Coordinates of C-alpha atoms and ligand atoms in Angstrom, one line a residue:
Chain N
M210 CA 1.5 19.3 -22.1
I211 CA 3.0 22.2 -24.4
R212 CA 3.0 26.0 -23.3
F213 CA 4.0 29.2 -25.5
D214 CA 5.0 31.9 -23.1
G215 CA 5.7 35.1 -25.3
A216 CA 7.4 32.6 -27.8
A217 CA 8.8 35.3 -30.7
K218 CA 10.8 34.8 -33.4
R219 CA 12.8 37.4 -35.8
H220 CA 15.0 36.1 -38.2
P221 CA 18.4 37.6 -38.6
D222 CA 17.3 39.4 -41.7
G223 CA 14.8 41.0 -39.8
T224 CA 11.7 39.3 -41.0
L225 CA 9.4 39.1 -37.8
A226 CA 8.0 35.4 -38.0
V227 CA 6.2 35.4 -34.9
E228 CA 5.6 38.0 -32.9
G229 CA 5.1 36.9 -29.4
L230 CA 2.8 33.9 -28.8
D231 CA 1.0 33.0 -25.6
L232 CA -0.9 29.6 -25.8
T233 CA -1.4 26.1 -24.3
V234 CA -1.5 22.9 -26.0
P235 CA -3.4 20.3 -24.1
A236 CA -2.1 17.1 -23.4
G237 CA -3.6 14.0 -24.9
R238 CA -5.5 15.8 -27.5
T239 CA -5.1 17.3 -31.0
T240 CA -4.3 21.1 -31.6
V241 CA -4.4 22.1 -35.3
L242 CA -3.0 25.4 -36.0
V243 CA -4.6 27.1 -39.0
G244 CA -3.9 30.1 -41.0
P245 CA -2.8 31.6 -44.2
S246 CA 0.6 31.1 -45.7
G247 CA 3.6 32.7 -43.8
C248 CA 1.3 33.6 -40.7
G249 CA 4.1 31.6 -38.5
K250 CA 2.7 28.3 -38.2
T251 CA 5.9 26.1 -39.5
T252 CA 7.7 28.4 -37.2
I253 CA 6.1 27.9 -34.1
L254 CA 5.8 24.1 -34.5
R255 CA 9.4 24.0 -34.7
M256 CA 10.0 25.9 -31.5
V257 CA 8.5 22.9 -29.7
N258 CA 11.7 20.6 -31.2
R259 CA 14.0 23.2 -31.3
M260 CA 14.5 23.6 -35.0
V261 CA 13.5 27.2 -34.2
E262 CA 15.0 28.8 -31.3
P263 CA 13.0 31.8 -30.0
T264 CA 14.5 35.3 -30.1
A265 CA 12.2 36.2 -27.2
G266 CA 10.1 34.1 -24.6
R267 CA 9.9 30.5 -23.8
V268 CA 8.4 27.1 -24.9
L269 CA 7.7 24.6 -22.0
L270 CA 7.2 21.1 -22.6
D271 CA 5.4 19.8 -19.4
G272 CA 7.0 22.8 -17.4
T273 CA 10.8 22.8 -18.3
D274 CA 11.6 25.1 -20.8
V275 CA 13.0 23.2 -23.8
A276 CA 15.9 25.5 -24.3
Q277 CA 17.2 23.5 -21.5
L278 CA 17.1 20.4 -23.0
D279 CA 19.6 18.8 -25.2
A280 CA 18.3 19.5 -28.5
A281 CA 18.9 15.6 -30.0
K282 CA 17.4 14.3 -27.1
L283 CA 14.6 16.3 -26.9
R284 CA 13.9 15.4 -30.4
R285 CA 14.0 11.6 -30.1
G286 CA 11.3 12.3 -27.8
I287 CA 8.9 14.1 -29.8
G288 CA 7.7 12.7 -33.3
Y289 CA 8.1 14.7 -35.9
V290 CA 6.1 14.4 -39.5
I291 CA 6.5 16.7 -42.4
Q292 CA 5.0 17.0 -46.0
Q293 CA 8.0 15.6 -47.7
A294 CA 8.2 12.6 -45.3
G295 CA 11.6 13.0 -45.4
L296 CA 12.4 9.5 -45.4
F297 CA 16.1 7.6 -45.7
P298 CA 16.4 6.7 -49.5
H299 CA 19.1 4.5 -48.8
R300 CA 17.3 2.5 -45.8
R301 CA 14.5 -0.3 -46.2
V302 CA 11.2 1.0 -44.7
I303 CA 11.5 -1.0 -41.7
D304 CA 15.0 0.8 -40.7
N305 CA 13.6 4.2 -41.5
V306 CA 10.9 3.4 -38.7
A307 CA 13.4 2.3 -36.6
T308 CA 15.6 5.3 -37.0
V309 CA 14.9 6.5 -33.5
P310 CA 14.8 3.5 -31.5
Y311 CA 18.3 2.9 -33.2
L312 CA 19.4 6.1 -32.2
L313 CA 17.9 5.6 -28.5
G314 CA 20.5 2.3 -28.4
W315 CA 17.7 -0.6 -28.5
D316 CA 18.7 -3.4 -30.3
R317 CA 18.5 -4.3 -34.0
K318 CA 15.8 -7.1 -33.2
R319 CA 13.7 -5.2 -30.7
A320 CA 13.6 -2.1 -32.8
R321 CA 12.7 -4.2 -35.8
T322 CA 9.8 -6.2 -33.7
R323 CA 8.8 -2.3 -33.0
A324 CA 8.6 -1.0 -36.4
S325 CA 6.9 -4.1 -37.4
E326 CA 3.7 -3.4 -35.2
L327 CA 4.2 0.3 -36.0
L328 CA 3.8 -0.4 -39.8
E329 CA 0.9 -2.7 -39.3
L330 CA -0.7 0.1 -36.9
V331 CA -0.5 2.6 -39.6
G332 CA -2.4 0.2 -42.2
L333 CA 1.1 -0.6 -44.3
P334 CA 0.9 -4.6 -45.6
P335 CA 4.0 -6.7 -44.0
E336 CA 5.7 -6.4 -47.6
T337 CA 6.4 -3.0 -47.3
A338 CA 8.9 -3.5 -44.4
R339 CA 11.4 -4.6 -47.0
R340 CA 11.1 -1.9 -49.8
Y341 CA 12.8 1.3 -50.3
P342 CA 10.8 4.6 -50.3
F343 CA 11.1 5.1 -53.8
Q344 CA 9.3 2.0 -54.3
L345 CA 6.2 3.3 -52.4
S346 CA 3.3 5.8 -53.4
G347 CA 2.9 9.3 -51.6
G348 CA 0.4 8.5 -49.6
Q349 CA 2.5 5.2 -48.2
Q350 CA 5.3 7.1 -47.8
Q351 CA 3.6 9.5 -45.4
R352 CA 2.2 6.4 -43.5
V353 CA 5.5 5.4 -43.2
G354 CA 6.6 8.7 -42.1
V355 CA 3.9 8.4 -39.6
A356 CA 4.9 5.1 -38.4
R357 CA 8.6 6.5 -38.0
A358 CA 7.6 9.2 -35.7
L359 CA 5.5 7.0 -33.4
A360 CA 8.4 4.6 -33.2
A361 CA 9.6 5.4 -29.8
D362 CA 6.2 5.9 -28.2
P363 CA 6.6 9.6 -27.9
P364 CA 4.0 11.3 -25.9
L365 CA 4.2 14.4 -28.4
L366 CA 3.5 14.8 -32.1
L367 CA 4.3 17.4 -34.2
M368 CA 2.9 17.4 -37.9
D369 CA 3.6 20.1 -40.6
E370 CA 1.1 20.0 -43.2
P371 CA 1.7 16.3 -43.5
F372 CA -1.1 15.3 -46.0
S373 CA -0.9 18.2 -48.0
A374 CA 0.9 16.5 -50.9
V375 CA -1.4 13.6 -51.6
D376 CA -4.5 13.7 -53.7
P377 CA -7.7 14.1 -51.8
V378 CA -9.0 11.0 -51.3
V379 CA -5.8 9.2 -49.8
R380 CA -5.6 12.5 -47.8
S381 CA -9.0 11.4 -46.3
G382 CA -7.8 8.0 -45.7
L383 CA -5.2 8.9 -43.8
Q384 CA -7.1 11.5 -41.8
D385 CA -9.0 8.8 -41.0
E386 CA -6.1 6.7 -39.9
L387 CA -4.9 9.4 -37.8
L388 CA -8.3 9.6 -36.1
R389 CA -8.4 5.9 -35.1
L390 CA -4.5 6.0 -34.2
Q391 CA -5.5 9.0 -31.9
A392 CA -8.6 7.4 -30.5
E393 CA -6.3 4.9 -29.2
L394 CA -2.8 6.3 -28.2
N395 CA -4.4 9.7 -26.9
K396 CA -1.1 11.5 -28.1
T397 CA -0.7 15.4 -27.6
V398 CA -0.6 16.2 -31.3
L399 CA 0.0 19.5 -32.7
F400 CA -0.9 19.6 -36.1
V401 CA -0.3 22.6 -38.7
T402 CA -2.5 22.6 -41.9
H403 CA -4.0 25.3 -44.1
D404 CA -6.8 23.0 -44.8
I405 CA -10.0 24.5 -42.5
E406 CA -11.6 21.0 -43.6
E407 CA -8.8 19.2 -42.1
A408 CA -8.6 21.2 -39.2
V409 CA -12.4 20.8 -38.4
R410 CA -11.9 17.1 -39.0
L411 CA -8.9 16.2 -36.8
G412 CA -8.8 19.2 -34.3
D413 CA -10.1 18.8 -30.6
Q414 CA -8.9 22.6 -30.5
I415 CA -8.5 24.9 -33.2
V416 CA -6.0 28.2 -33.5
V417 CA -6.7 30.1 -36.2
L418 CA -3.8 32.4 -36.7
R419 CA -3.3 35.5 -38.6
E420 CA 0.1 37.0 -40.0
H421 CA 3.3 37.0 -37.3
G422 CA 1.5 34.6 -35.5
R423 CA -0.9 36.6 -33.5
I424 CA -4.1 34.5 -32.3
A425 CA -7.1 35.3 -33.9
Q426 CA -9.6 32.9 -32.3
V427 CA -8.8 29.6 -30.2
A428 CA -12.0 27.3 -29.8
D429 CA -13.1 23.4 -30.5
P430 CA -14.5 22.9 -34.3
A431 CA -18.1 23.2 -33.7
T432 CA -17.6 26.4 -31.6
L433 CA -15.4 27.9 -34.1
L434 CA -17.9 26.8 -37.4
A435 CA -20.7 28.5 -35.3
A436 CA -19.2 31.7 -34.1
P437 CA -16.2 32.8 -35.8
A438 CA -14.3 35.7 -33.6
D439 CA -14.9 38.2 -36.3
E440 CA -15.0 38.9 -40.1
Q441 CA -11.9 37.8 -40.9
V442 CA -11.7 34.6 -39.0
A443 CA -15.3 34.0 -40.9
A444 CA -13.8 35.1 -44.1
F445 CA -11.0 32.0 -43.3
L446 CA -13.6 29.5 -42.7
G447 CA -15.2 30.2 -45.9
R448 CA -19.1 30.2 -47.2
D449 CA -20.1 26.6 -46.3
R450 CA -18.9 26.8 -42.8
G451 CA -22.4 26.0 -41.7
L452 CA -22.7 22.8 -44.0
R453 CA -18.9 21.9 -42.7
G454 CA -20.6 21.9 -39.2
L455 CA -23.4 19.6 -40.2
A456 CA -20.2 17.2 -40.3
L457 CA -19.5 17.5 -36.7
R458 CA -23.1 16.2 -35.7
P459 CA -23.8 12.4 -35.2
A460 CA -26.8 11.5 -37.6
E461 CA -29.1 10.7 -34.5
G462 CA -32.6 10.7 -33.6
I463 CA -33.9 10.8 -37.4
V464 CA -37.2 9.3 -37.6
L465 CA -37.1 6.1 -40.2
L466 CA -40.0 5.2 -42.7
A467 CA -40.0 1.2 -43.7
A468 CA -37.3 0.5 -46.3
N469 CA -40.0 -0.9 -48.7
T470 CA -42.1 2.4 -48.7
P471 CA -42.5 3.5 -52.6
L472 CA -42.1 7.4 -52.9
D473 CA -43.0 9.3 -55.8
G474 CA -43.1 5.6 -57.4
W475 CA -39.4 4.7 -56.8
T476 CA -38.5 1.9 -54.7
L477 CA -35.2 0.7 -53.5
A478 CA -34.1 -2.7 -54.4
V479 CA -32.1 -4.6 -52.2
D480 CA -30.1 -7.9 -52.8
Q481 CA -30.7 -11.1 -51.0
E482 CA -28.7 -9.9 -47.8
G483 CA -30.7 -6.9 -47.6
R484 CA -27.9 -4.5 -48.9
P485 CA -29.4 -1.5 -51.5
T486 CA -28.7 -2.3 -55.3
G487 CA -30.5 0.6 -56.7
W488 CA -33.7 2.9 -57.0
Q489 CA -36.2 1.5 -59.3
R490 CA -39.7 3.5 -60.8
S491 CA -41.6 1.3 -63.7
A492 CA -38.7 0.9 -66.4
E493 CA -36.0 3.3 -64.7
T494 CA -33.6 2.3 -62.8
I495 CA -30.6 4.4 -60.8
R496 CA -27.9 1.8 -59.5
Q497 CA -26.2 4.4 -57.0
V498 CA -27.0 4.5 -53.5
A499 CA -26.2 7.2 -51.5
V500 CA -26.3 5.8 -47.6
F501 CA -25.7 6.9 -44.3
R502 CA -25.3 4.8 -40.9
P503 CA -27.6 6.3 -37.9
G504 CA -25.0 7.0 -35.0
L505 CA -21.8 6.4 -37.1
D506 CA -21.9 9.0 -39.7
T507 CA -23.0 12.7 -39.7
L508 CA -25.9 14.5 -40.5
R509 CA -23.8 16.1 -43.5
T510 CA -23.8 12.4 -45.2
A511 CA -27.2 12.0 -43.9
L512 CA -28.4 15.5 -45.7
D513 CA -26.1 13.9 -48.9
S514 CA -27.6 10.9 -49.0
A515 CA -31.1 12.5 -48.9
V516 CA -30.0 15.2 -51.7
L517 CA -29.0 12.5 -54.1
S518 CA -31.7 10.1 -53.8
P519 CA -34.4 10.7 -56.8
A520 CA -37.3 9.4 -53.9
R521 CA -35.6 12.3 -52.0
V522 CA -35.1 10.1 -48.8
A523 CA -31.9 9.2 -47.0
V524 CA -31.1 5.7 -47.1
A525 CA -30.0 4.5 -43.4
V526 CA -28.3 1.3 -43.3
D527 CA -26.6 -1.1 -40.4
H528 CA -22.7 -1.3 -40.1
A529 CA -23.1 -4.4 -42.5
G530 CA -24.7 -2.0 -45.1
R531 CA -28.1 -3.7 -44.8
V532 CA -31.0 -1.3 -45.6
I533 CA -32.6 -0.1 -41.8
G534 CA -35.1 2.3 -43.2
L535 CA -35.6 5.6 -44.8
A536 CA -35.5 9.1 -44.2
P537 CA -37.7 11.6 -45.9
R538 CA -35.3 15.0 -46.2
A539 CA -37.9 16.8 -43.8
A540 CA -36.9 14.0 -40.9
V541 CA -33.3 15.1 -41.4
L542 CA -33.6 18.6 -40.9
D543 CA -36.3 18.0 -37.9
A544 CA -32.5 16.0 -36.5
L545 CA -30.8 18.9 -37.2
D546 CA -33.2 21.3 -35.0
A547 CA -33.4 19.1 -32.5
A548 CA -29.5 19.0 -32.3
G549 CA -29.5 22.2 -30.9
P550 CA -29.8 25.8 -31.8
D551 CA -26.2 26.8 -31.1
T552 CA -25.7 27.5 -34.6
A553 CA -27.7 30.5 -34.9
A554 CA -27.5 31.4 -30.8
G555 CA -23.5 31.3 -31.5
I556 CA -23.9 33.7 -34.3
T557 CA -26.4 36.1 -32.4
A558 CA -24.2 36.2 -29.1
T559 CA -21.3 37.2 -30.9
G560 CA -23.0 39.4 -32.7
V561 CA -21.4 38.5 -36.3
A562 CA -23.1 39.1 -39.4
D563 CA -21.3 37.1 -42.5
G564 CA -23.9 38.4 -45.0
R565 CA -26.4 35.5 -45.6
Chain G
M24 CA 53.8 -8.5 -102.8
G25 CA 51.1 -5.3 -103.2
A26 CA 48.8 -7.1 -100.9
A27 CA 51.0 -8.0 -98.2
G28 CA 52.6 -3.9 -98.9
I29 CA 49.2 -3.0 -98.1
G30 CA 48.7 -4.9 -94.9
G31 CA 52.1 -4.5 -94.1
G32 CA 51.0 -2.2 -90.9
T33 CA 48.9 -4.5 -89.5
V34 CA 51.7 -7.3 -90.2
N35 CA 53.9 -5.2 -88.6
L36 CA 51.4 -4.4 -85.2
Y37 CA 50.7 -7.7 -85.1
S38 CA 54.1 -9.0 -85.2
W39 CA 55.2 -6.1 -82.9
L40 CA 52.8 -7.5 -80.2
S41 CA 53.3 -11.0 -80.8
Q42 CA 57.1 -10.4 -80.4
F43 CA 56.7 -8.3 -77.4
F44 CA 54.2 -10.7 -75.5
G45 CA 56.1 -13.8 -76.5
D46 CA 59.2 -12.8 -74.8
P47 CA 59.9 -15.0 -72.1
D48 CA 60.8 -12.0 -70.4
R49 CA 57.2 -10.9 -70.1
R50 CA 56.6 -14.1 -68.2
H51 CA 59.2 -14.7 -65.3
G52 CA 61.7 -12.0 -63.4
P53 CA 61.5 -8.3 -62.9
D54 CA 60.0 -7.3 -66.4
S55 CA 57.3 -9.4 -66.4
I56 CA 53.8 -8.4 -67.1
V57 CA 52.3 -9.6 -63.7
H58 CA 55.2 -8.2 -61.7
R59 CA 55.0 -4.6 -64.0
V60 CA 51.3 -4.5 -63.8
G61 CA 51.4 -4.9 -59.6
E62 CA 54.0 -2.3 -59.6
H63 CA 51.9 0.3 -61.5
L64 CA 49.2 -0.9 -59.4
L65 CA 51.0 -0.3 -55.9
F66 CA 52.2 2.8 -57.2
S67 CA 48.8 4.0 -58.6
G68 CA 47.2 2.5 -55.5
E69 CA 49.4 4.6 -53.4
A70 CA 48.9 7.9 -55.0
L71 CA 45.0 7.1 -55.0
G72 CA 45.2 6.3 -51.1
W73 CA 47.0 9.5 -50.2
A74 CA 44.7 11.7 -52.3
L75 CA 41.6 9.8 -50.4
L76 CA 43.0 10.6 -47.3
L77 CA 44.0 14.2 -48.1
A78 CA 40.9 15.3 -50.0
V79 CA 37.4 13.0 -49.0
P80 CA 37.3 14.2 -45.3
L81 CA 37.9 17.9 -46.3
G82 CA 35.5 17.6 -49.5
L83 CA 33.1 15.8 -46.8
L84 CA 33.1 18.6 -44.0
L85 CA 33.1 21.5 -46.5
G86 CA 29.9 19.9 -48.1
Y87 CA 28.1 19.4 -45.1
T88 CA 28.8 22.8 -43.8
G89 CA 28.3 24.6 -47.3
K90 CA 31.4 26.7 -46.8
A91 CA 33.8 27.3 -49.2
A92 CA 31.7 25.7 -51.8
G93 CA 32.7 28.7 -54.1
L94 CA 36.5 27.9 -53.7
V95 CA 35.9 24.3 -54.3
T96 CA 34.2 24.7 -57.5
A97 CA 37.1 27.1 -58.6
L98 CA 39.6 24.4 -57.5
S99 CA 38.1 21.9 -59.5
G100 CA 38.2 24.2 -62.5
A101 CA 41.8 24.8 -62.0
A102 CA 42.5 21.2 -61.7
R103 CA 40.8 20.4 -64.6
A104 CA 43.3 22.7 -66.6
L105 CA 46.3 21.2 -65.0
P106 CA 47.9 19.6 -68.2
T107 CA 49.2 16.0 -68.0
L108 CA 52.1 16.7 -69.8
G109 CA 53.0 19.4 -67.5
L110 CA 52.7 17.0 -64.6
V111 CA 55.1 14.3 -66.6
T112 CA 57.5 17.3 -66.8
L113 CA 57.3 18.0 -63.3
A114 CA 57.5 14.6 -62.2
V115 CA 60.7 14.1 -64.0
L116 CA 62.3 17.6 -62.5
L117 CA 61.4 16.4 -59.2
A118 CA 63.0 12.8 -59.5
G119 CA 65.8 14.5 -58.5
V120 CA 64.8 15.0 -55.4
G121 CA 63.7 11.6 -54.5
D122 CA 61.5 8.7 -55.6
T123 CA 58.2 9.3 -53.5
A124 CA 58.2 13.0 -55.3
V125 CA 56.9 11.6 -58.1
L126 CA 53.9 10.9 -56.1
V127 CA 53.3 14.4 -55.7
P128 CA 51.9 15.3 -59.3
L129 CA 50.1 12.1 -59.0
V130 CA 48.0 12.9 -55.9
A131 CA 47.6 16.3 -57.5
L132 CA 45.6 14.8 -59.9
A133 CA 43.6 12.6 -58.4
A134 CA 43.0 14.8 -55.0
P135 CA 41.1 18.1 -56.4
V136 CA 38.7 15.1 -58.3
L137 CA 38.0 13.3 -55.3
L138 CA 37.5 16.9 -53.1
V139 CA 35.0 17.8 -55.5
A140 CA 33.0 14.9 -55.6
A141 CA 32.7 14.5 -51.8
C142 CA 32.1 18.0 -51.5
E143 CA 29.6 18.1 -54.2
G144 CA 27.7 15.0 -52.9
V145 CA 27.3 15.7 -49.5
R146 CA 26.0 19.2 -50.6
S147 CA 23.5 18.0 -52.8
T148 CA 22.0 16.1 -50.1
D149 CA 17.8 16.8 -50.3
P150 CA 17.9 19.8 -47.8
D151 CA 14.4 18.0 -46.6
L152 CA 15.7 15.1 -45.4
R153 CA 18.4 16.8 -43.9
D154 CA 16.3 18.6 -41.9
A155 CA 14.2 15.4 -41.4
A156 CA 17.0 14.0 -39.8
R157 CA 18.0 16.6 -37.6
G158 CA 13.9 16.8 -36.7
I159 CA 13.9 13.3 -35.3
G160 CA 16.9 13.5 -33.2
L161 CA 20.2 12.7 -35.3
T162 CA 23.3 14.8 -34.3
H163 CA 25.3 16.7 -36.8
R164 CA 27.8 14.0 -36.8
Q165 CA 24.9 11.4 -37.4
V166 CA 23.7 13.6 -40.3
L167 CA 26.9 13.5 -41.9
W168 CA 27.6 9.5 -41.5
Q169 CA 24.0 8.6 -41.8
V170 CA 22.5 10.6 -44.2
C171 CA 24.9 12.6 -46.0
I172 CA 27.6 10.5 -46.9
P173 CA 25.5 7.3 -48.1
W174 CA 23.9 10.2 -50.4
A175 CA 27.2 11.3 -51.7
L176 CA 28.2 7.6 -52.3
P177 CA 27.4 7.6 -56.1
A178 CA 29.4 10.8 -56.4
L179 CA 32.4 9.8 -54.6
L180 CA 32.6 6.4 -56.6
A181 CA 32.5 8.3 -59.8
G182 CA 34.5 10.6 -58.7
L183 CA 37.0 8.1 -57.4
R184 CA 36.5 6.3 -61.0
T185 CA 37.6 9.6 -62.7
A186 CA 40.5 9.8 -60.5
A187 CA 41.9 5.8 -60.8
V188 CA 41.9 6.5 -64.6
Q189 CA 43.9 9.5 -64.6
V190 CA 46.4 8.2 -62.4
I191 CA 46.7 5.1 -63.6
A192 CA 47.6 6.2 -67.2
T193 CA 49.5 9.3 -65.7
A194 CA 51.7 6.8 -63.5
T195 CA 53.4 5.9 -66.8
V196 CA 55.7 8.8 -65.6
A197 CA 56.8 6.4 -62.5
S198 CA 59.2 4.7 -64.7
Y199 CA 61.2 7.8 -65.4
V200 CA 62.4 7.6 -61.9
G201 CA 62.9 4.1 -62.0
L202 CA 59.9 3.2 -60.0
G203 CA 58.5 0.7 -62.7
G204 CA 55.6 -0.1 -63.7
L205 CA 54.1 -0.4 -67.2
G206 CA 55.8 2.9 -68.0
S207 CA 59.4 0.6 -68.0
Y208 CA 58.1 -0.7 -71.5
V209 CA 57.1 2.5 -72.9
V210 CA 60.2 4.6 -71.7
G211 CA 62.5 1.6 -72.4
G212 CA 61.0 1.1 -75.7
L213 CA 61.6 4.6 -76.8
A214 CA 65.1 4.9 -75.4
T215 CA 66.3 1.6 -77.1
R216 CA 63.9 1.9 -80.1
D217 CA 62.4 -1.1 -79.7
F218 CA 58.7 -0.3 -80.9
A219 CA 57.8 -3.5 -80.2
Q220 CA 57.8 -2.9 -76.1
T221 CA 56.5 0.5 -76.4
I222 CA 53.4 -0.5 -78.1
G223 CA 53.0 -3.2 -75.9
G224 CA 53.6 -1.4 -72.6
A225 CA 50.8 1.3 -73.8
L226 CA 48.5 -1.3 -74.8
L227 CA 48.7 -2.6 -71.4
V228 CA 48.1 0.6 -69.8
V229 CA 44.9 1.5 -71.9
L230 CA 43.9 -2.0 -71.0
L231 CA 44.5 -1.3 -67.4
A232 CA 42.5 1.7 -67.3
V233 CA 39.6 0.2 -69.2
A234 CA 39.8 -2.5 -66.7
T235 CA 39.7 -0.2 -63.8
Q236 CA 36.7 1.7 -65.7
L237 CA 34.6 -1.5 -65.8
L238 CA 35.6 -2.6 -62.1
F239 CA 33.9 1.1 -60.9
A240 CA 31.0 0.8 -63.6
L241 CA 30.0 -2.6 -61.7
L242 CA 30.8 -1.2 -58.3
I243 CA 28.4 1.8 -58.8
R244 CA 25.9 -0.8 -60.4
Y245 CA 25.9 -3.6 -57.6
A246 CA 27.8 -2.7 -54.6
L247 CA 25.4 0.7 -53.9
P248 CA 22.2 0.1 -51.7
A249 CA 19.0 0.0 -54.1
G250 CA 17.5 2.9 -52.5
L251 CA 20.9 5.4 -53.6
R252 CA 21.3 3.5 -57.0
R253 CA 17.7 3.7 -58.3
A254 CA 16.3 6.4 -56.4
R255 CA 18.0 8.8 -58.7
D256 CA 17.9 6.9 -62.1
Ligands
ATP610 N1 15.2 31.3 -42.6 C1 14.2 32.4 -42.6 N2 14.8 33.5 -42.8 C2 13.8 34.7 -43.1 N3 12.7 34.6 -43.0 C3 12.1 33.3 -42.7 C4 12.9 31.9 -42.4 N4 11.9 31.0 -42.4 C5 11.1 31.7 -42.7 N5 11.1 32.7 -42.7 C6 9.4 33.7 -42.6 O1 9.0 33.8 -41.6 C7 7.4 33.5 -41.8 C8 7.1 32.7 -41.3 O2 7.0 31.8 -42.0 P1 6.5 30.2 -41.9 O3 7.0 29.2 -42.4 O4 6.1 29.8 -40.1 O5 5.0 30.4 -42.3 P2 3.8 29.3 -42.7 O6 2.8 29.6 -41.6 O7 4.6 27.6 -42.1 O8 3.4 29.5 -44.0 P3 3.1 27.8 -44.8 O9 1.9 28.1 -44.9 O10 3.5 28.6 -46.3 O11 3.9 26.9 -44.7 C9 7.4 34.0 -43.3 O12 6.9 34.9 -43.5 C10 9.0 33.6 -44.1 O13 9.2 34.3 -44.9
MG611 MG1 4.5 25.9 -43.0

């Protein structure tokens, strides 16, 4: 657990980066800091591993003021991932990942064995181990950065916009990977981003910051989207926060029609295994079929599937991609109602009118 | 006779060289090529060694702390302006003081080049890389050794190459004070108007400098870790 206790940072040139932060980062969960550029996210993150020393207040790590710990030792116990990956260009990937174990005095063999495990854990093929960083794509370098941070199995990870330098598809893949890892490892993660979508996706707790590191709101993603503390936060979350909220609800309890039901003359063609191959109506064929997996995907995916289908139904498939039924748009919306009225209630309760 | 006259220069050069290389003294004894090259390299090596010892640690440290960067750059400018002829004169003047005094101008020639190479090499380390290294728990000393010095290696080797070639070329002056080396041929030849010796000696100095140049080119090409060699190609 990390506790910021009035932690402030004023730079020698007089710039007030963080005014005085009181915040608790719970153990074993992901806390995301979001906020406009220059609001102090990086500064706050770096106070934890003493890359920035607070000019007032304290940062407590499991009850101990980090200022009392040896900086290098402290840092070896904290995973640190930055936007530019920061890999050593003259070392092979495997030795990059083993950097902290080497610093901790592990013997070479044990450190490398551990490093190979981690490369596998972050989804890199074994042949990557012998490459040099410049031989990897940006996304792969970022995975190596994550593997390096995890190598000595630290209980705490600090991640400063780790995925913002890669394209959206790679970013989404890296986010999935982090979610999977986190489900397995349960680290305390403090994650900085200015991408609200990423925050909602990864965070158990989201801290919305204003300039000088002032806290605007601390909440779980669903509450944040449903009930922003004020108009400024609502504006920061963006216009389609209602739709984003759908991404937090599982597509469950949707009443399905039989897969072979013709709708508006459209029928769903399937292959021998029962996987959808296209929509057909007399001579017309549409080959792309958007699907959702009940229980696995979110209501957002289900709604997306329904919107994209010419027959105006969402196509439900099982984990192997076989069609299990069709869900008309109305059925998807019914499931949304059944999921509870917290969106409307939240907004009424806090009295926020966001003009829609 | 006309044709031979036109080709006279070539014939002379050829005959001078064959006279020089054909002399049995070039093969055995204190005036043999192997012996003179050995002297030359020993003397150059000694000067380079001192320069390395004096300039590189200081350069690395200044580069890491980022202090006195302006001073180092100014020094490099001043060093480039140092005239080799002046150094030779200085060497001759110093000859009265003692043999090793000739080392001084040679060290003075090499040290600034190495100082600047070390300083700039370390200083050019990617700041994000340095920051990440600190952030994952390297101490300053470890950052210098494990990150900045490897980063500076190509620049350091390039500096060493320049310094080595300059020293080898200039070490010809060593013979003025009787330290031998390839300069003995040049100086001796000039003194006795034996042009075969002078030209042969000069050719050997050029060959040695070119060989050094090549050696470093190979070193830079093959001895650096792949990540350093190609990352910045
Ligand atoms: N070394 C420094 N000297 C002076 N001011 C600084 C220094 N480092 C950061 N600042 C200032 O402190 C404030 C907070 O910076 P910080 O890097 O924490 O912001 P951030 O929220 O991470 O921004 P971004 O989203 O752009 O990364 C900014 O106004 C910045 O200009
Ligand atoms: Mg930042």
